[in-house]
CSV table of C-alpha atoms and ligand atoms in Angstrom, one decimal:
chain,number,residue,atom,x,y,z
W,1,UNK,CA,0.0,0.0,0.0
W,2,UNK,CA,1.2,3.5,-0.7
W,3,UNK,CA,2.0,5.6,2.3
W,4,UNK,CA,-0.6,8.3,2.6
W,5,UNK,CA,1.7,11.2,1.9
W,6,UNK,CA,2.8,9.5,-1.4
W,7,UNK,CA,-0.8,8.9,-2.1
W,8,UNK,CA,-1.4,12.6,-1.5
W,9,UNK,CA,1.3,13.5,-4.0
W,10,UNK,CA,-0.1,11.2,-6.6
W,11,UNK,CA,-3.6,12.5,-6.0
W,12,UNK,CA,-2.4,16.1,-6.3
W,13,UNK,CA,-0.6,15.3,-9.6
W,14,UNK,CA,-3.4,13.2,-11.0
W,15,UNK,CA,-6.5,15.1,-10.0
W,16,UNK,CA,-7.7,17.1,-12.9
W,17,UNK,CA,-9.5,19.3,-10.3
W,18,UNK,CA,-6.8,20.3,-7.8
W,19,UNK,CA,-9.4,20.8,-5.1
W,20,UNK,CA,-10.3,17.1,-5.2
W,21,UNK,CA,-6.6,16.2,-4.8
W,22,UNK,CA,-6.2,18.6,-1.8
W,23,UNK,CA,-9.4,17.3,-0.2
W,24,UNK,CA,-8.2,13.7,-0.4
W,25,UNK,CA,-4.8,14.8,1.0
W,26,UNK,CA,-6.2,16.6,3.9
W,27,UNK,CA,-8.5,13.6,4.7
W,28,UNK,CA,-5.4,11.5,5.2
W,29,UNK,CA,-3.4,14.0,7.0
W,30,UNK,CA,-4.8,14.2,10.5
W,31,UNK,CA,-6.8,17.3,9.9
W,32,UNK,CA,-10.0,15.5,9.8
W,33,UNK,CA,-9.7,15.5,13.6
W,34,UNK,CA,-11.1,18.5,15.5
W,35,UNK,CA,-8.5,21.2,15.9
W,36,UNK,CA,-6.6,20.7,19.2
W,37,UNK,CA,-6.5,24.5,19.7
W,38,UNK,CA,-10.3,24.7,19.8
W,39,UNK,CA,-10.4,22.4,22.9
W,40,UNK,CA,-7.8,24.4,24.9
W,41,UNK,CA,-8.2,27.5,27.1
W,42,UNK,CA,-4.5,28.2,26.6
W,43,UNK,CA,-2.2,28.5,23.5
W,44,UNK,CA,-1.5,25.1,21.9
W,45,UNK,CA,1.7,25.6,19.9
W,46,UNK,CA,4.1,23.7,17.6
W,47,UNK,CA,7.7,24.2,16.6
W,48,UNK,CA,8.0,24.6,12.9
W,49,UNK,CA,10.5,24.6,10.1
W,50,UNK,CA,9.6,27.6,8.0
W,51,UNK,CA,10.8,25.9,4.8
W,52,UNK,CA,8.6,22.9,5.5
W,53,UNK,CA,5.6,25.2,5.9
W,54,UNK,CA,6.4,26.6,2.4
W,55,UNK,CA,7.2,23.3,0.7
W,56,UNK,CA,4.9,20.7,2.2
W,57,UNK,CA,1.2,21.3,1.9
W,58,UNK,CA,0.3,18.5,4.3
W,59,UNK,CA,2.7,19.8,6.9
W,60,UNK,CA,1.3,23.3,6.4
W,61,UNK,CA,-2.3,22.1,6.7
W,62,UNK,CA,-1.6,20.4,10.0
W,63,UNK,CA,0.2,23.4,11.4
W,64,UNK,CA,-2.6,25.7,10.4
W,65,UNK,CA,-5.4,23.4,11.6
W,66,UNK,CA,-4.4,22.3,15.1
W,67,UNK,CA,-2.2,25.0,16.6
W,68,UNK,CA,-2.6,28.6,17.5
W,69,UNK,CA,1.0,29.4,18.4
W,70,UNK,CA,4.1,28.9,16.3
W,71,UNK,CA,7.7,28.7,17.4
W,72,UNK,CA,10.5,28.8,14.8
W,73,UNK,CA,12.4,25.5,15.6
W,74,UNK,CA,15.7,26.9,14.3
W,75,UNK,CA,15.1,29.9,12.0
W,76,UNK,CA,15.9,32.4,14.7
W,77,UNK,CA,18.9,30.7,16.2
W,78,UNK,CA,22.0,32.9,15.9
W,79,UNK,CA,23.6,30.8,13.1
W,80,UNK,CA,20.5,31.1,11.0
W,81,UNK,CA,19.4,34.7,11.6
W,82,UNK,CA,22.8,36.4,12.1
W,83,UNK,CA,25.2,34.4,9.9
W,84,UNK,CA,27.7,37.2,9.4
W,85,UNK,CA,28.9,39.8,11.9
W,86,UNK,CA,27.3,42.6,9.9
W,87,UNK,CA,24.5,40.7,8.2
W,88,UNK,CA,21.2,39.2,9.3
W,89,UNK,CA,19.1,36.8,7.3
W,90,UNK,CA,15.5,37.7,7.7
W,91,UNK,CA,14.1,35.5,5.0
W,92,UNK,CA,12.7,32.7,7.2
W,93,UNK,CA,11.6,34.8,10.2
W,94,UNK,CA,9.9,37.2,7.9
W,95,UNK,CA,8.2,34.3,6.1
W,96,UNK,CA,6.9,33.0,9.4
W,97,UNK,CA,5.6,36.4,10.3
W,98,UNK,CA,3.8,36.6,7.0
W,99,UNK,CA,2.3,33.1,7.4
W,100,UNK,CA,1.2,33.9,11.0
W,101,UNK,CA,-0.4,37.2,9.9
W,102,UNK,CA,-2.5,35.2,7.3
W,103,UNK,CA,-3.5,32.5,9.8
W,104,UNK,CA,-3.9,34.7,12.8
W,105,UNK,CA,-1.6,32.4,14.9
W,106,UNK,CA,0.6,34.0,17.5
W,107,UNK,CA,4.4,33.8,17.5
W,108,UNK,CA,6.8,32.8,20.2
W,109,UNK,CA,10.4,33.8,19.6
W,110,UNK,CA,13.1,31.1,20.0
W,111,UNK,CA,15.9,31.9,20.9
W,112,UNK,CA,17.8,35.1,21.5
W,113,UNK,CA,20.8,33.7,23.4
W,114,UNK,CA,22.0,30.1,23.4
W,115,UNK,CA,25.4,28.5,23.4
W,116,UNK,CA,24.6,26.2,20.5
W,117,UNK,CA,24.0,26.9,16.9
W,118,UNK,CA,26.3,29.9,16.8
W,119,UNK,CA,27.7,31.4,13.6
W,120,UNK,CA,31.4,30.9,13.0
W,121,UNK,CA,32.1,34.6,13.4
W,122,UNK,CA,31.2,34.5,17.1
W,123,UNK,CA,33.9,31.9,17.9
W,124,UNK,CA,36.5,34.2,16.4
W,125,UNK,CA,35.1,37.5,17.7
W,126,UNK,CA,37.8,39.6,19.3
W,127,UNK,CA,37.3,42.1,22.1
W,128,UNK,CA,37.0,42.7,25.8
W,129,UNK,CA,33.9,42.2,27.9
W,130,UNK,CA,32.4,45.5,26.8
W,131,UNK,CA,32.8,44.7,23.1
W,132,UNK,CA,31.2,41.3,23.7
W,133,UNK,CA,28.3,43.0,25.6
W,134,UNK,CA,27.8,45.5,22.8
W,135,UNK,CA,27.8,42.7,20.2
W,136,UNK,CA,25.2,40.7,22.1
W,137,UNK,CA,23.1,43.7,22.9
W,138,UNK,CA,23.0,44.7,19.3
W,139,UNK,CA,21.9,41.1,18.3
W,140,UNK,CA,19.1,41.1,20.8
W,141,UNK,CA,18.0,44.6,20.2
W,142,UNK,CA,18.0,44.3,16.4
W,143,UNK,CA,15.8,41.2,16.4
W,144,UNK,CA,13.4,42.1,19.2
W,145,UNK,CA,12.9,45.6,17.7
W,146,UNK,CA,12.3,44.3,14.2
W,147,UNK,CA,9.7,41.9,15.4
W,148,UNK,CA,8.1,43.8,18.2
W,149,UNK,CA,4.7,43.9,16.4
W,150,UNK,CA,4.8,40.3,15.4
W,151,UNK,CA,6.2,38.3,18.4
W,152,UNK,CA,4.7,38.9,21.8
W,153,UNK,CA,7.0,36.6,23.7
W,154,UNK,CA,10.6,35.4,23.6
W,155,UNK,CA,12.9,32.8,24.9
W,156,UNK,CA,15.6,35.2,25.9
W,157,UNK,CA,18.2,32.9,27.3
W,158,UNK,CA,18.2,29.1,26.8
W,159,UNK,CA,19.9,26.4,28.9
W,160,UNK,CA,22.3,28.6,30.9
W,161,UNK,CA,22.5,26.2,33.9
W,162,UNK,CA,24.0,22.8,34.4
W,163,UNK,CA,22.1,20.0,36.2
W,164,UNK,CA,24.0,20.7,39.4
W,165,UNK,CA,22.8,24.3,39.5
W,166,UNK,CA,26.0,25.9,38.5
W,167,UNK,CA,26.1,28.4,35.7
W,168,UNK,CA,27.1,26.7,32.4
W,169,UNK,CA,30.5,27.7,31.1
W,170,UNK,CA,29.3,29.0,27.8
W,171,UNK,CA,31.0,31.4,25.4
W,172,UNK,CA,28.7,34.1,26.8
W,173,UNK,CA,29.5,33.5,30.4
W,174,UNK,CA,33.2,33.4,29.6
W,175,UNK,CA,33.3,36.7,27.7
W,176,UNK,CA,30.5,38.8,29.2
W,177,UNK,CA,30.8,37.6,32.8
W,178,UNK,CA,28.5,35.7,35.1
W,179,UNK,CA,25.8,38.4,35.1
W,180,UNK,CA,25.2,38.0,31.3
W,181,UNK,CA,21.7,36.5,31.8
W,182,UNK,CA,20.5,39.6,33.6
W,183,UNK,CA,21.9,41.8,30.8
W,184,UNK,CA,20.1,39.8,28.1
W,185,UNK,CA,16.8,40.2,29.8
W,186,UNK,CA,17.4,43.9,30.4
W,187,UNK,CA,18.2,44.4,26.7
W,188,UNK,CA,15.2,42.4,25.5
W,189,UNK,CA,12.9,44.3,27.8
W,190,UNK,CA,14.2,47.6,26.7
W,191,UNK,CA,13.7,46.7,23.0
W,192,UNK,CA,10.1,45.7,23.5
W,193,UNK,CA,8.7,46.6,27.0
W,194,UNK,CA,5.4,44.9,26.1
W,195,UNK,CA,6.9,41.5,25.4
W,196,UNK,CA,6.7,38.5,27.7
W,197,UNK,CA,10.2,37.3,28.4
W,198,UNK,CA,11.1,33.7,29.2
W,199,UNK,CA,14.0,31.7,30.5
W,200,UNK,CA,13.9,28.3,28.9
W,201,UNK,CA,15.7,25.1,30.0
W,202,UNK,CA,15.4,21.3,30.1
W,203,UNK,CA,15.5,19.0,33.1
W,204,UNK,CA,14.1,21.5,35.5
W,205,UNK,CA,11.5,19.0,36.8
W,206,UNK,CA,14.1,16.2,37.3
W,207,UNK,CA,17.0,18.3,38.6
W,208,UNK,CA,16.1,20.0,41.9
W,209,UNK,CA,19.4,21.8,42.0
W,210,UNK,CA,18.9,23.2,38.5
W,211,UNK,CA,15.4,24.3,39.4
W,212,UNK,CA,16.6,26.0,42.6
W,213,UNK,CA,19.3,27.8,40.7
W,214,UNK,CA,16.8,29.1,38.1
W,215,UNK,CA,14.4,30.2,40.8
W,216,UNK,CA,17.2,31.9,42.7
W,217,UNK,CA,18.2,33.7,39.5
W,218,UNK,CA,14.6,34.9,39.0
W,219,UNK,CA,14.4,36.2,42.6
W,220,UNK,CA,17.7,38.0,42.1
W,221,UNK,CA,16.6,39.6,38.8
W,222,UNK,CA,13.3,40.8,40.3
W,223,UNK,CA,14.9,42.1,43.5
W,224,UNK,CA,17.2,44.5,41.6
W,225,UNK,CA,16.5,48.2,41.4
W,226,UNK,CA,15.0,48.7,38.9
W,227,UNK,CA,13.8,45.1,38.5
W,228,UNK,CA,15.1,43.1,35.5
W,229,UNK,CA,12.1,42.1,33.5
W,230,UNK,CA,11.4,38.3,33.4
W,231,UNK,CA,7.9,37.0,33.1
W,232,UNK,CA,8.0,33.2,32.8
W,233,UNK,CA,9.9,30.0,32.7
W,234,UNK,CA,9.8,27.5,29.8
W,235,UNK,CA,10.0,23.9,31.1
W,236,UNK,CA,11.2,22.2,27.9
W,237,UNK,CA,9.4,18.9,28.7
W,238,UNK,CA,11.6,16.6,26.6
W,239,UNK,CA,10.3,13.6,28.7
W,240,UNK,CA,10.1,9.9,28.3
W,241,UNK,CA,7.4,7.5,29.5
W,242,UNK,CA,8.6,7.6,33.1
W,243,UNK,CA,10.8,10.5,33.8
W,244,UNK,CA,10.2,13.0,35.2
W,245,UNK,CA,7.2,11.8,37.2
W,246,UNK,CA,4.1,13.9,37.0
W,247,UNK,CA,4.6,14.8,40.7
W,248,UNK,CA,8.1,16.2,39.8
W,249,UNK,CA,6.5,18.2,37.0
W,250,UNK,CA,3.8,19.5,39.3
W,251,UNK,CA,6.5,20.5,41.9
W,252,UNK,CA,8.5,22.4,39.3
W,253,UNK,CA,5.4,24.1,37.7
W,254,UNK,CA,4.1,24.9,41.2
W,255,UNK,CA,7.4,26.5,42.3
W,256,UNK,CA,7.5,28.7,39.2
W,257,UNK,CA,3.9,29.7,39.3
W,258,UNK,CA,4.2,30.4,43.1
W,259,UNK,CA,6.6,33.2,42.2
W,260,UNK,CA,3.9,34.8,40.0
W,261,UNK,CA,5.7,33.6,36.8
W,262,UNK,CA,4.1,32.2,33.7
W,263,UNK,CA,4.6,28.5,33.1
W,264,UNK,CA,5.2,27.3,29.6
W,265,UNK,CA,5.6,23.7,28.5
W,266,UNK,CA,7.9,24.9,25.7
W,267,UNK,CA,9.3,21.8,23.9
W,268,UNK,CA,7.0,18.9,24.7
W,269,UNK,CA,7.8,15.5,23.2
W,270,UNK,CA,7.6,12.0,24.7
W,271,UNK,CA,10.5,9.7,23.8
W,272,UNK,CA,9.7,6.0,23.5
W,273,UNK,CA,13.4,5.0,23.0
W,274,UNK,CA,15.5,7.3,25.1
W,275,UNK,CA,18.3,4.9,25.2
W,276,UNK,CA,18.5,4.7,21.5
W,277,UNK,CA,18.1,0.9,21.5
W,278,UNK,CA,17.4,-1.2,18.4
W,279,UNK,CA,13.6,-1.6,19.1
W,280,UNK,CA,10.4,-1.8,17.0
W,281,UNK,CA,7.5,0.5,17.6
W,282,UNK,CA,4.7,-1.5,19.3
W,283,UNK,CA,1.0,-0.7,20.0
W,284,UNK,CA,1.8,-1.0,23.7
W,285,UNK,CA,4.4,1.8,23.4
W,286,UNK,CA,2.0,3.9,21.5
W,287,UNK,CA,-0.7,3.4,24.1
W,288,UNK,CA,1.7,4.3,26.9
W,289,UNK,CA,2.6,7.4,25.0
W,290,UNK,CA,-1.1,8.3,24.7
W,291,UNK,CA,-1.5,8.1,28.4
W,292,UNK,CA,1.7,10.1,29.0
W,293,UNK,CA,0.5,12.9,26.8
W,294,UNK,CA,-2.9,12.8,28.5
W,295,UNK,CA,-1.5,13.1,32.0
W,296,UNK,CA,0.9,15.9,31.1
W,297,UNK,CA,-1.8,17.9,29.2
W,298,UNK,CA,-4.4,17.3,31.9
W,299,UNK,CA,-2.0,18.5,34.5
W,300,UNK,CA,-1.3,21.7,32.6
W,301,UNK,CA,-4.9,22.3,31.9
W,302,UNK,CA,-5.5,22.2,35.6
W,303,UNK,CA,-3.1,25.0,36.3
W,304,UNK,CA,-4.7,28.4,37.1
W,305,UNK,CA,-5.5,30.4,34.0
W,306,UNK,CA,-3.3,33.3,35.0
W,307,UNK,CA,-0.1,31.2,34.9
W,308,UNK,CA,-0.8,29.3,31.7
W,309,UNK,CA,1.4,30.6,28.8
W,310,UNK,CA,0.7,27.5,26.8
W,311,UNK,CA,2.0,24.1,25.6
W,312,UNK,CA,4.2,23.8,22.5
W,313,UNK,CA,5.0,20.4,21.0
W,314,UNK,CA,8.5,20.2,19.5
W,315,UNK,CA,7.8,19.3,15.9
W,316,UNK,CA,5.0,18.1,13.8
W,317,UNK,CA,5.7,14.5,12.7
W,318,UNK,CA,8.0,11.8,14.2
W,319,UNK,CA,10.1,12.2,11.0
W,320,UNK,CA,10.8,15.8,11.9
W,321,UNK,CA,12.0,15.2,15.5
W,322,UNK,CA,15.4,16.4,16.7
W,323,UNK,CA,15.7,12.9,18.2
W,324,UNK,CA,16.1,11.5,14.7
W,325,UNK,CA,17.7,14.4,12.9
W,326,UNK,CA,20.0,15.8,15.6
W,327,UNK,CA,20.5,13.1,18.2
W,328,UNK,CA,20.5,10.4,15.5
W,329,UNK,CA,18.4,7.9,17.3
W,330,UNK,CA,15.2,6.2,16.2
W,331,UNK,CA,12.2,7.4,18.1
W,332,UNK,CA,8.5,8.3,17.7
W,333,UNK,CA,8.0,11.2,20.1
W,334,UNK,CA,5.4,13.4,18.5
W,335,UNK,CA,1.6,13.6,17.8
W,336,UNK,CA,1.7,12.6,14.1
W,337,UNK,CA,3.4,9.8,12.4
W,338,UNK,CA,5.7,9.9,9.3
W,339,UNK,CA,2.6,10.0,7.1
W,340,UNK,CA,1.1,12.8,9.2
W,341,UNK,CA,-1.6,10.5,10.6
W,342,UNK,CA,-2.7,11.4,14.1
W,343,UNK,CA,-1.2,8.9,16.5
W,344,UNK,CA,-2.7,7.7,19.8
W,345,UNK,CA,-0.5,10.4,21.3
W,346,UNK,CA,-2.6,13.0,19.5
W,347,UNK,CA,-5.8,11.5,21.1
W,348,UNK,CA,-4.1,11.5,24.5
W,349,UNK,CA,-3.3,15.2,24.1
W,350,UNK,CA,-6.9,15.9,23.1
W,351,UNK,CA,-8.2,13.9,26.0
W,352,UNK,CA,-6.1,15.8,28.4
W,353,UNK,CA,-7.7,19.0,27.2
W,354,UNK,CA,-11.2,17.8,28.3
W,355,UNK,CA,-12.5,19.6,31.4
W,356,UNK,CA,-13.7,16.3,32.9
W,357,UNK,CA,-10.2,14.8,33.0
W,358,UNK,CA,-9.8,13.4,36.5
W,359,UNK,CA,-6.2,12.2,36.4
W,360,UNK,CA,-4.4,12.4,39.8
W,361,UNK,CA,-2.1,15.1,38.4
W,362,UNK,CA,-5.1,17.3,37.5
W,363,UNK,CA,-6.4,16.8,41.0
W,364,UNK,CA,-3.1,17.8,42.6
W,365,UNK,CA,-3.1,21.0,40.6
W,366,UNK,CA,-6.7,22.0,40.9
W,367,UNK,CA,-6.3,22.1,44.7
W,368,UNK,CA,-3.3,24.4,44.3
W,369,UNK,CA,-3.3,28.1,43.8
W,370,UNK,CA,-0.3,30.5,43.5
U,401,LIG,O1,14.8,20.6,17.3
U,401,LIG,C1,16.0,21.4,17.0
U,401,LIG,C2,16.8,20.8,15.9
U,401,LIG,O2,16.1,20.7,14.7
U,401,LIG,C3,18.1,21.6,15.8
U,401,LIG,O3,18.9,20.9,14.9
U,401,LIG,C4,18.8,21.7,17.1
U,401,LIG,C5,20.0,22.6,17.0
U,401,LIG,O4,19.7,23.9,16.7
U,401,LIG,O5,17.9,22.3,18.1
U,401,LIG,C6,16.8,21.6,18.3
U,401,LIG,O6,16.0,22.2,19.3
U,401,LIG,C7,16.5,22.3,20.5
U,401,LIG,C8,16.0,23.7,21.1
U,401,LIG,O7,16.3,24.7,20.2
U,401,LIG,C9,16.5,23.9,22.5
U,401,LIG,N1,16.3,22.8,23.4
U,401,LIG,C10,16.7,21.5,22.9
U,401,LIG,C11,16.1,21.2,21.5
U,401,LIG,C12,16.5,19.8,21.0
U,401,LIG,O8,17.9,19.8,20.9
């Protein structure tokens, strides 16, 4: 049998009436399901590749149908958007802005400052701490100013801490000094005072020392005079079937919200093969993944409205996941399969959005207020 996406292609080529081809395509592409976003009281987002939006009609249709918030998966990373010292590449970010204007979807900026995906010129940049500061300030200010009308929130700094709670020894910490995180938030806030600014990291639910360090940093930023603007924390939520436990997630989310910060589940995916073993996908694994998505979404849906900044899944189909493309391991972590069919995980996500969900995690959260 032809894979549905191949079938789509054939139908599109063959159909004398293009609309019939498109209709058949969409029928096979997981958009016959009710839009996820319609069932949620908070933004339901997805990380996208802008070129895939342009080039793959089925991908585009899914992105448009189910989600109301878009995050560029890599188009705004420094290597992509600032490839030369004196040159920015706006093509992909502008394209995403144009797409979102047409669809009415909101945009979350990812990421202003990270130690990975840097352009070559940063590694050879010469200068003292003030030259490095001026360079990074210009990077942040240029991007946030350009997109102030289009992006209402940003991941300002990504992954600045180690699991043991120490500041990661990045090129930024090395050259700007240990207070660089504060400076980045300051610059982003000055460029767009209306934007919601997030610190984003992985492992915050499973590493108590890392969580403590991030919370301490937030307290420090907010206690300064004047306060350094920071509005929320992105828990990346690259989870597997067991770790972190939902109680650990609840603890981290509760600690963040308890400080009056927004909580984002910013890069949700559920690994089925975290060890990179030579395994086959089974229906038991898919069912376990359905339940895992349900408990995580049900937990989030039970948070007080005022702290919910939304959930973003980190990619559209399993074939697009960083686990395969970047980590080089076979996995099936997302809501749609390689043929863009909705997986059990999709239905678990949808079930978690239902108000009547009575998972233990939802109960924990509903009884809790910041
Ligand atoms: O999913 C992203 C992948 O396509 C990129 O190759 C990679 C490097 O830029 O980044 C991946 O996304 C990462 C995100 O930006 C930050 N948190 C960890 C994500 C997975 O590595």
